[in-house]
């Protein structure tokens, strides 16, 4: 190996090491802080390379908070409903728009693309949702987002990349559009569909702004809205019940970090199993787009 290649390798590994540290440190900080003792955490300053003491009290208090479990339930409903609705609508729309003989196909796609750059704004959007009677319902978080334009374009591109001869031979054998979609198009597009599922699940799991606009009923709060309330509004008094004023402040600080970990763990557990499909599907959409 030449000297220039060795130097380049050292630089690349050094940059990757810095990137890994910058990426992992915030996660490790939150994890260490969540297992720390409240008083020692507040006295330790900003740098935290290991737990300041060790305590699981914050997790006990956070998991005993009914708002966490209510938020979990609402978020799971949101993710499941979002995946089913978004995937169904996107697949149907992408299939129709990918048919080469559909009248005004390109014109429809131009209208679709325009929505990526222009929208009516938050106030008209709010009035439409309110006028439809969706306020304080999970429908306000699902129905207006039934089709994501970006997902539609990715899936349409994947459908267009399939060999036309394959579909023509199936149609000669008597396959209608439903058979063609279910037995040929979808099985061959599974990597891209898995990417759409991952995108949709992550979007619904992290959704907090739209719920903060349309949801006022606390029993309908998704998990991220509960987390926002705890972090930004310091709403830990109910969680740190039984402690004195000073002690409650210390416990409340660790409860914030424990709540972040609790709300993040499902995504961290599921993502590695979907990563291979994510990379493969993203490359398919990119190369053939």
Tab-separated table of N, CA, C and O in Angstrom, residues 65-158:
chain	number	residue	atom	x	y	z
A	65	UNK	N	-45.868	6.507	36.118
A	65	UNK	CA	-46.684	7.636	35.655
A	65	UNK	C	-47.685	7.153	34.602
A	65	UNK	O	-47.299	6.721	33.510
A	66	UNK	N	-48.991	7.210	34.869
A	66	UNK	CA	-49.977	6.710	33.889
A	66	UNK	C	-49.948	7.457	32.566
A	66	UNK	O	-50.318	6.898	31.522
A	67	UNK	N	-49.485	8.716	32.582
A	67	UNK	CA	-49.439	9.482	31.328
A	67	UNK	C	-48.471	8.846	30.329
A	67	UNK	O	-48.682	8.914	29.108
A	68	UNK	N	-47.400	8.223	30.844
A	68	UNK	CA	-46.440	7.558	29.960
A	68	UNK	C	-47.112	6.413	29.208
A	68	UNK	O	-46.970	6.267	27.986
A	69	UNK	N	-47.879	5.603	29.936
A	69	UNK	CA	-48.511	4.432	29.310
A	69	UNK	C	-49.646	4.853	28.386
A	69	UNK	O	-49.873	4.238	27.341
A	70	UNK	N	-50.374	5.903	28.795
A	70	UNK	CA	-51.420	6.424	27.897
A	70	UNK	C	-50.787	6.953	26.610
A	70	UNK	O	-51.292	6.712	25.506
A	71	UNK	N	-49.671	7.679	26.763
A	71	UNK	CA	-48.966	8.187	25.589
A	71	UNK	C	-48.444	7.067	24.710
A	71	UNK	O	-48.521	7.144	23.476
A	72	UNK	N	-47.917	6.003	25.348
A	72	UNK	CA	-47.449	4.842	24.586
A	72	UNK	C	-48.591	4.246	23.773
A	72	UNK	O	-48.456	3.940	22.583
A	73	UNK	N	-49.744	4.058	24.428
A	73	UNK	CA	-50.888	3.475	23.728
A	73	UNK	C	-51.337	4.319	22.551
A	73	UNK	O	-51.581	3.795	21.450
A	74	UNK	N	-51.420	5.625	22.765
A	74	UNK	CA	-51.838	6.513	21.678
A	74	UNK	C	-50.818	6.526	20.541
A	74	UNK	O	-51.189	6.572	19.359
A	75	UNK	N	-49.534	6.492	20.894
A	75	UNK	CA	-48.499	6.495	19.848
A	75	UNK	C	-48.517	5.202	19.047
A	75	UNK	O	-48.337	5.215	17.823
A	76	UNK	N	-48.739	4.076	19.725
A	76	UNK	CA	-48.810	2.797	19.001
A	76	UNK	C	-50.008	2.795	18.051
A	76	UNK	O	-49.912	2.337	16.908
A	77	UNK	N	-51.142	3.320	18.514
A	77	UNK	CA	-52.305	3.444	17.619
A	77	UNK	C	-51.971	4.336	16.423
A	77	UNK	O	-52.334	4.045	15.280
A	78	UNK	N	-51.264	5.428	16.709
A	78	UNK	CA	-50.898	6.383	15.657
A	78	UNK	C	-49.964	5.740	14.641
A	78	UNK	O	-50.143	5.896	13.420
A	79	UNK	N	-48.972	4.996	15.128
A	79	UNK	CA	-48.013	4.350	14.223
A	79	UNK	C	-48.704	3.270	13.397
A	79	UNK	O	-48.544	3.214	12.164
A	80	UNK	N	-49.495	2.421	14.067
A	80	UNK	CA	-50.171	1.334	13.346
A	80	UNK	C	-51.165	1.889	12.321
A	80	UNK	O	-51.185	1.465	11.152
A	81	UNK	N	-51.979	2.858	12.764
A	81	UNK	CA	-52.945	3.450	11.844
A	81	UNK	C	-52.268	4.182	10.704
A	81	UNK	O	-52.717	4.117	9.547
A	82	UNK	N	-51.183	4.876	11.005
A	82	UNK	CA	-50.451	5.614	9.975
A	82	UNK	C	-49.841	4.689	8.942
A	82	UNK	O	-49.896	4.973	7.740
A	83	UNK	N	-49.272	3.569	9.398
A	83	UNK	CA	-48.659	2.623	8.456
A	83	UNK	C	-49.720	2.029	7.537
A	83	UNK	O	-49.549	1.987	6.312
A	84	UNK	N	-50.835	1.577	8.123
A	84	UNK	CA	-51.890	0.956	7.306
A	84	UNK	C	-52.465	1.962	6.311
A	84	UNK	O	-52.576	1.684	5.109
A	85	UNK	N	-52.822	3.150	6.810
A	85	UNK	CA	-53.457	4.159	5.945
A	85	UNK	C	-52.489	4.683	4.892
A	85	UNK	O	-52.809	4.726	3.692
A	86	UNK	N	-51.293	5.076	5.331
A	86	UNK	CA	-50.313	5.647	4.405
A	86	UNK	C	-49.893	4.639	3.352
A	86	UNK	O	-49.783	4.964	2.168
A	87	UNK	N	-49.646	3.393	3.809
A	87	UNK	CA	-49.181	2.369	2.862
A	87	UNK	C	-50.264	2.034	1.840
A	87	UNK	O	-49.985	1.933	0.638
A	88	UNK	N	-51.508	1.874	2.317
A	88	UNK	CA	-52.601	1.526	1.398
A	88	UNK	C	-52.812	2.621	0.351
A	88	UNK	O	-52.858	2.352	-0.858
A	89	UNK	N	-52.946	3.866	0.824
A	89	UNK	CA	-53.212	4.965	-0.095
A	89	UNK	C	-52.035	5.206	-1.040
A	89	UNK	O	-52.228	5.469	-2.242
A	90	UNK	N	-50.815	5.099	-0.511
A	90	UNK	CA	-49.637	5.361	-1.343
A	90	UNK	C	-49.467	4.289	-2.412
A	90	UNK	O	-49.131	4.590	-3.568
A	91	UNK	N	-49.686	3.030	-2.030
A	91	UNK	CA	-49.544	1.939	-3.010
A	91	UNK	C	-50.562	2.086	-4.132
A	91	UNK	O	-50.223	1.966	-5.317
A	92	UNK	N	-51.811	2.345	-3.773
A	92	UNK	CA	-52.851	2.485	-4.798
A	92	UNK	C	-52.540	3.667	-5.721
A	92	UNK	O	-52.601	3.545	-6.956
A	93	UNK	N	-52.186	4.811	-5.127
A	93	UNK	CA	-51.902	5.993	-5.943
A	93	UNK	C	-50.662	5.780	-6.807
A	93	UNK	O	-50.655	6.146	-8.002
A	94	UNK	N	-49.616	5.171	-6.245
A	94	UNK	CA	-48.380	4.949	-7.005
A	94	UNK	C	-48.622	3.971	-8.144
A	94	UNK	O	-48.067	4.126	-9.246
A	95	UNK	N	-49.460	2.966	-7.896
A	95	UNK	CA	-49.739	1.985	-8.956
A	95	UNK	C	-50.468	2.653	-10.121
A	95	UNK	O	-50.113	2.447	-11.291
A	96	UNK	N	-51.474	3.465	-9.803
A	96	UNK	CA	-52.229	4.140	-10.869
A	96	UNK	C	-51.320	5.094	-11.652
A	96	UNK	O	-51.318	5.108	-12.892
A	97	UNK	N	-50.527	5.876	-10.942
A	97	UNK	CA	-49.663	6.856	-11.597
A	97	UNK	C	-48.490	6.218	-12.344
A	97	UNK	O	-47.834	6.874	-13.152
A	98	UNK	N	-48.218	4.953	-12.056
A	98	UNK	CA	-47.117	4.278	-12.753
A	98	UNK	C	-47.590	3.568	-14.021
A	98	UNK	O	-46.766	3.066	-14.788
A	99	UNK	N	-48.933	3.521	-14.220
A	99	UNK	CA	-49.434	2.886	-15.452
A	99	UNK	C	-49.185	3.806	-16.637
A	99	UNK	O	-49.568	4.983	-16.614
A	100	UNK	N	-48.565	3.296	-17.638
A	100	UNK	CA	-48.152	4.114	-18.781
A	100	UNK	C	-49.327	4.552	-19.659
A	100	UNK	O	-49.209	5.503	-20.412
A	101	UNK	N	-50.458	3.849	-19.566
A	101	UNK	CA	-51.590	4.172	-20.436
A	101	UNK	C	-52.645	5.016	-19.739
A	101	UNK	O	-53.694	5.303	-20.331
A	102	UNK	N	-52.400	5.414	-18.497
A	102	UNK	CA	-53.374	6.250	-17.793
A	102	UNK	C	-53.392	7.643	-18.414
A	102	UNK	O	-52.344	8.253	-18.629
A	103	UNK	N	-54.614	8.146	-18.682
A	103	UNK	CA	-54.761	9.452	-19.323
A	103	UNK	C	-54.271	10.564	-18.392
A	103	UNK	O	-54.576	10.561	-17.199
A	104	UNK	N	-53.538	11.509	-18.904
A	104	UNK	CA	-53.016	12.660	-18.172
A	104	UNK	C	-52.139	12.242	-16.986
A	104	UNK	O	-52.119	12.905	-15.953
A	105	UNK	N	-51.447	11.174	-17.164
A	105	UNK	CA	-50.595	10.652	-16.088
A	105	UNK	C	-49.548	11.684	-15.669
A	105	UNK	O	-49.378	11.983	-14.480
A	106	UNK	N	-48.841	12.239	-16.633
A	106	UNK	CA	-47.777	13.198	-16.326
A	106	UNK	C	-48.336	14.477	-15.707
A	106	UNK	O	-47.704	15.087	-14.839
A	107	UNK	N	-49.532	14.881	-16.168
A	107	UNK	CA	-50.149	16.087	-15.603
A	107	UNK	C	-50.483	15.876	-14.125
A	107	UNK	O	-50.236	16.753	-13.286
A	108	UNK	N	-51.010	14.702	-13.796
A	108	UNK	CA	-51.308	14.389	-12.398
A	108	UNK	C	-50.041	14.420	-11.550
A	108	UNK	O	-50.029	14.926	-10.421
A	109	UNK	N	-48.948	13.890	-12.106
A	109	UNK	CA	-47.688	13.878	-11.356
A	109	UNK	C	-47.176	15.298	-11.114
A	109	UNK	O	-46.600	15.595	-10.063
A	110	UNK	N	-47.404	16.181	-12.085
A	110	UNK	CA	-46.980	17.572	-11.889
A	110	UNK	C	-47.763	18.219	-10.740
A	110	UNK	O	-47.198	18.951	-9.933
A	111	UNK	N	-49.059	17.924	-10.670
A	111	UNK	CA	-49.852	18.442	-9.553
A	111	UNK	C	-49.337	17.884	-8.229
A	111	UNK	O	-49.276	18.592	-7.209
A	112	UNK	N	-48.972	16.610	-8.233
A	112	UNK	CA	-48.475	15.971	-7.010
A	112	UNK	C	-47.171	16.629	-6.560
A	112	UNK	O	-46.981	16.936	-5.377
A	113	UNK	N	-46.270	16.850	-7.507
A	113	UNK	CA	-44.968	17.433	-7.172
A	113	UNK	C	-45.123	18.865	-6.650
A	113	UNK	O	-44.387	19.286	-5.740
A	114	UNK	N	-46.076	19.608	-7.193
A	114	UNK	CA	-46.281	20.993	-6.755
A	114	UNK	C	-46.581	21.055	-5.255
A	114	UNK	O	-46.150	21.977	-4.551
A	115	UNK	N	-47.297	20.045	-4.743
A	115	UNK	CA	-47.647	20.056	-3.309
A	115	UNK	C	-46.428	19.910	-2.408
A	115	UNK	O	-46.523	20.170	-1.205
A	116	UNK	N	-45.294	19.485	-2.969
A	116	UNK	CA	-44.076	19.388	-2.160
A	116	UNK	C	-43.496	20.768	-1.854
A	116	UNK	O	-42.759	20.938	-0.888
A	117	UNK	N	-43.822	21.745	-2.682
A	117	UNK	CA	-43.205	23.063	-2.543
A	117	UNK	C	-44.184	24.142	-2.077
A	117	UNK	O	-43.781	25.165	-1.541
A	118	UNK	N	-45.468	23.936	-2.327
A	118	UNK	CA	-46.460	24.942	-1.954
A	118	UNK	C	-47.565	24.291	-1.131
A	118	UNK	O	-48.023	23.197	-1.439
A	119	UNK	N	-47.986	24.999	-0.070
A	119	UNK	CA	-49.145	24.541	0.701
A	119	UNK	C	-49.878	25.771	1.214
A	119	UNK	O	-49.375	26.898	1.158
A	120	UNK	N	-51.078	25.541	1.758
A	120	UNK	CA	-51.925	26.672	2.140
A	120	UNK	C	-51.455	27.341	3.418
A	120	UNK	O	-51.821	28.493	3.688
A	121	UNK	N	-50.673	26.660	4.224
A	121	UNK	CA	-50.229	27.233	5.488
A	121	UNK	C	-50.971	26.630	6.666
A	121	UNK	O	-51.967	25.910	6.509
A	122	UNK	N	-50.506	26.951	7.865
A	122	UNK	CA	-51.031	26.291	9.058
A	122	UNK	C	-52.471	26.701	9.374
A	122	UNK	O	-53.296	25.853	9.740
A	123	UNK	N	-52.786	28.003	9.225
A	123	UNK	CA	-54.130	28.464	9.613
A	123	UNK	C	-55.221	27.867	8.724
A	123	UNK	O	-56.213	27.323	9.232
A	124	UNK	N	-55.103	27.938	7.380
A	124	UNK	CA	-56.112	27.245	6.553
A	124	UNK	C	-56.177	25.748	6.841
A	124	UNK	O	-57.263	25.157	6.845
A	125	UNK	N	-55.015	25.132	7.081
A	125	UNK	CA	-54.983	23.713	7.412
A	125	UNK	C	-55.760	23.442	8.703
A	125	UNK	O	-56.558	22.500	8.799
A	126	UNK	N	-55.551	24.303	9.696
A	126	UNK	CA	-56.269	24.175	10.973
A	126	UNK	C	-57.778	24.306	10.765
A	126	UNK	O	-58.570	23.523	11.320
A	127	UNK	N	-58.194	25.284	9.947
A	127	UNK	CA	-59.624	25.514	9.719
A	127	UNK	C	-60.271	24.337	8.990
A	127	UNK	O	-61.416	23.967	9.279
A	128	UNK	N	-59.520	23.742	8.057
A	128	UNK	CA	-60.052	22.585	7.326
A	128	UNK	C	-60.255	21.409	8.280
A	128	UNK	O	-61.308	20.753	8.289
A	129	UNK	N	-59.234	21.142	9.108
A	129	UNK	CA	-59.340	20.020	10.059
A	129	UNK	C	-60.473	20.258	11.044
A	129	UNK	O	-61.266	19.353	11.349
A	130	UNK	N	-60.595	21.504	11.524
A	130	UNK	CA	-61.679	21.834	12.462
A	130	UNK	C	-63.035	21.704	11.777
A	130	UNK	O	-63.996	21.196	12.365
A	131	UNK	N	-63.123	22.185	10.524
A	131	UNK	CA	-64.379	22.083	9.789
A	131	UNK	C	-64.802	20.659	9.526
A	131	UNK	O	-66.001	20.376	9.408
A	132	UNK	N	-63.850	19.742	9.448
A	132	UNK	CA	-64.172	18.336	9.228
A	132	UNK	C	-64.523	17.617	10.527
A	132	UNK	O	-64.820	16.410	10.512
A	133	UNK	N	-64.477	18.345	11.651
A	133	UNK	CA	-64.830	17.733	12.923
A	133	UNK	C	-63.796	16.763	13.459
A	133	UNK	O	-64.133	15.838	14.193
A	134	UNK	N	-62.535	16.986	13.099
A	134	UNK	CA	-61.483	16.056	13.518
A	134	UNK	C	-60.706	16.546	14.738
A	134	UNK	O	-59.771	15.860	15.176
A	135	UNK	N	-61.089	17.709	15.274
A	135	UNK	CA	-60.355	18.218	16.434
A	135	UNK	C	-60.477	17.238	17.596
A	135	UNK	O	-61.521	16.642	17.840
A	136	UNK	N	-59.376	17.085	18.328
A	136	UNK	CA	-59.328	16.184	19.483
A	136	UNK	C	-59.626	14.738	19.123
A	136	UNK	O	-60.256	14.004	19.882
A	137	UNK	N	-59.189	14.340	17.946
A	137	UNK	CA	-59.278	12.924	17.551
A	137	UNK	C	-57.957	12.528	16.897
A	137	UNK	O	-57.240	13.379	16.361
A	138	UNK	N	-57.659	11.234	16.955
A	138	UNK	CA	-56.445	10.768	16.287
A	138	UNK	C	-56.574	10.878	14.770
A	138	UNK	O	-55.578	10.850	14.052
A	139	UNK	N	-57.823	11.007	14.293
A	139	UNK	CA	-58.031	11.195	12.851
A	139	UNK	C	-57.371	12.461	12.338
A	139	UNK	O	-56.958	12.525	11.177
A	140	UNK	N	-57.261	13.490	13.202
A	140	UNK	CA	-56.600	14.728	12.790
A	140	UNK	C	-55.115	14.508	12.528
A	140	UNK	O	-54.484	15.296	11.826
A	141	UNK	N	-54.553	13.446	13.103
A	141	UNK	CA	-53.135	13.153	12.923
A	141	UNK	C	-52.901	12.129	11.822
A	141	UNK	O	-51.757	11.845	11.479
A	142	UNK	N	-53.998	11.540	11.312
A	142	UNK	CA	-53.847	10.476	10.314
A	142	UNK	C	-54.381	10.883	8.941
A	142	UNK	O	-53.664	10.798	7.943
A	143	UNK	N	-55.651	11.301	8.897
A	143	UNK	CA	-56.304	11.532	7.602
A	143	UNK	C	-55.626	12.610	6.754
A	143	UNK	O	-55.432	12.403	5.545
A	144	UNK	N	-55.242	13.783	7.331
A	144	UNK	CA	-54.597	14.791	6.465
A	144	UNK	C	-53.239	14.351	5.931
A	144	UNK	O	-52.711	14.977	5.014
A	145	UNK	N	-52.677	13.282	6.507
A	145	UNK	CA	-51.341	12.823	6.083
A	145	UNK	C	-51.414	11.420	5.484
A	145	UNK	O	-50.465	10.644	5.561
A	146	UNK	N	-52.568	11.109	4.884
A	146	UNK	CA	-52.769	9.761	4.345
A	146	UNK	C	-51.784	9.447	3.223
A	146	UNK	O	-51.404	8.292	3.036
A	147	UNK	N	-51.385	10.470	2.469
A	147	UNK	CA	-50.394	10.256	1.404
A	147	UNK	C	-49.271	11.269	1.568
A	147	UNK	O	-49.525	12.468	1.621
A	148	UNK	N	-48.059	10.764	1.685
A	148	UNK	CA	-46.874	11.612	1.711
A	148	UNK	C	-46.311	11.686	0.291
A	148	UNK	O	-46.027	10.638	-0.317
A	149	UNK	N	-46.172	12.891	-0.236
A	149	UNK	CA	-45.748	13.052	-1.633
A	149	UNK	C	-44.389	12.405	-1.897
A	149	UNK	O	-44.178	11.764	-2.929
A	150	UNK	N	-43.486	12.559	-0.953
A	150	UNK	CA	-42.144	11.982	-1.105
A	150	UNK	C	-42.224	10.456	-1.207
A	150	UNK	O	-41.578	9.836	-2.060
A	151	UNK	N	-43.044	9.842	-0.345
A	151	UNK	CA	-43.212	8.384	-0.385
A	151	UNK	C	-43.847	7.960	-1.705
A	151	UNK	O	-43.473	6.935	-2.290
A	152	UNK	N	-44.814	8.743	-2.171
A	152	UNK	CA	-45.506	8.420	-3.422
A	152	UNK	C	-44.535	8.416	-4.601
A	152	UNK	O	-44.572	7.511	-5.444
A	153	UNK	N	-43.657	9.396	-4.647
A	153	UNK	CA	-42.702	9.471	-5.754
A	153	UNK	C	-41.723	8.303	-5.711
A	153	UNK	O	-41.399	7.691	-6.738
A	154	UNK	N	-41.257	7.956	-4.502
A	154	UNK	CA	-40.330	6.819	-4.371
A	154	UNK	C	-40.994	5.530	-4.853
A	154	UNK	O	-40.413	4.755	-5.626
A	155	UNK	N	-42.226	5.301	-4.399
A	155	UNK	CA	-42.901	4.047	-4.740
A	155	UNK	C	-43.270	4.005	-6.225
A	155	UNK	O	-43.158	2.959	-6.870
A	156	UNK	N	-43.702	5.134	-6.768
A	156	UNK	CA	-44.022	5.170	-8.208
A	156	UNK	C	-42.769	4.868	-9.035
A	156	UNK	O	-42.839	4.136	-10.033
A	157	UNK	N	-41.649	5.435	-8.621
A	157	UNK	CA	-40.390	5.167	-9.341
A	157	UNK	C	-40.035	3.686	-9.294
A	157	UNK	O	-39.591	3.108	-10.292
A	158	UNK	N	-40.248	3.065	-8.127
A	158	UNK	CA	-39.963	1.629	-8.003
A	158	UNK	C	-40.891	0.813	-8.893
A	158	UNK	O	-40.457	-0.149	-9.549
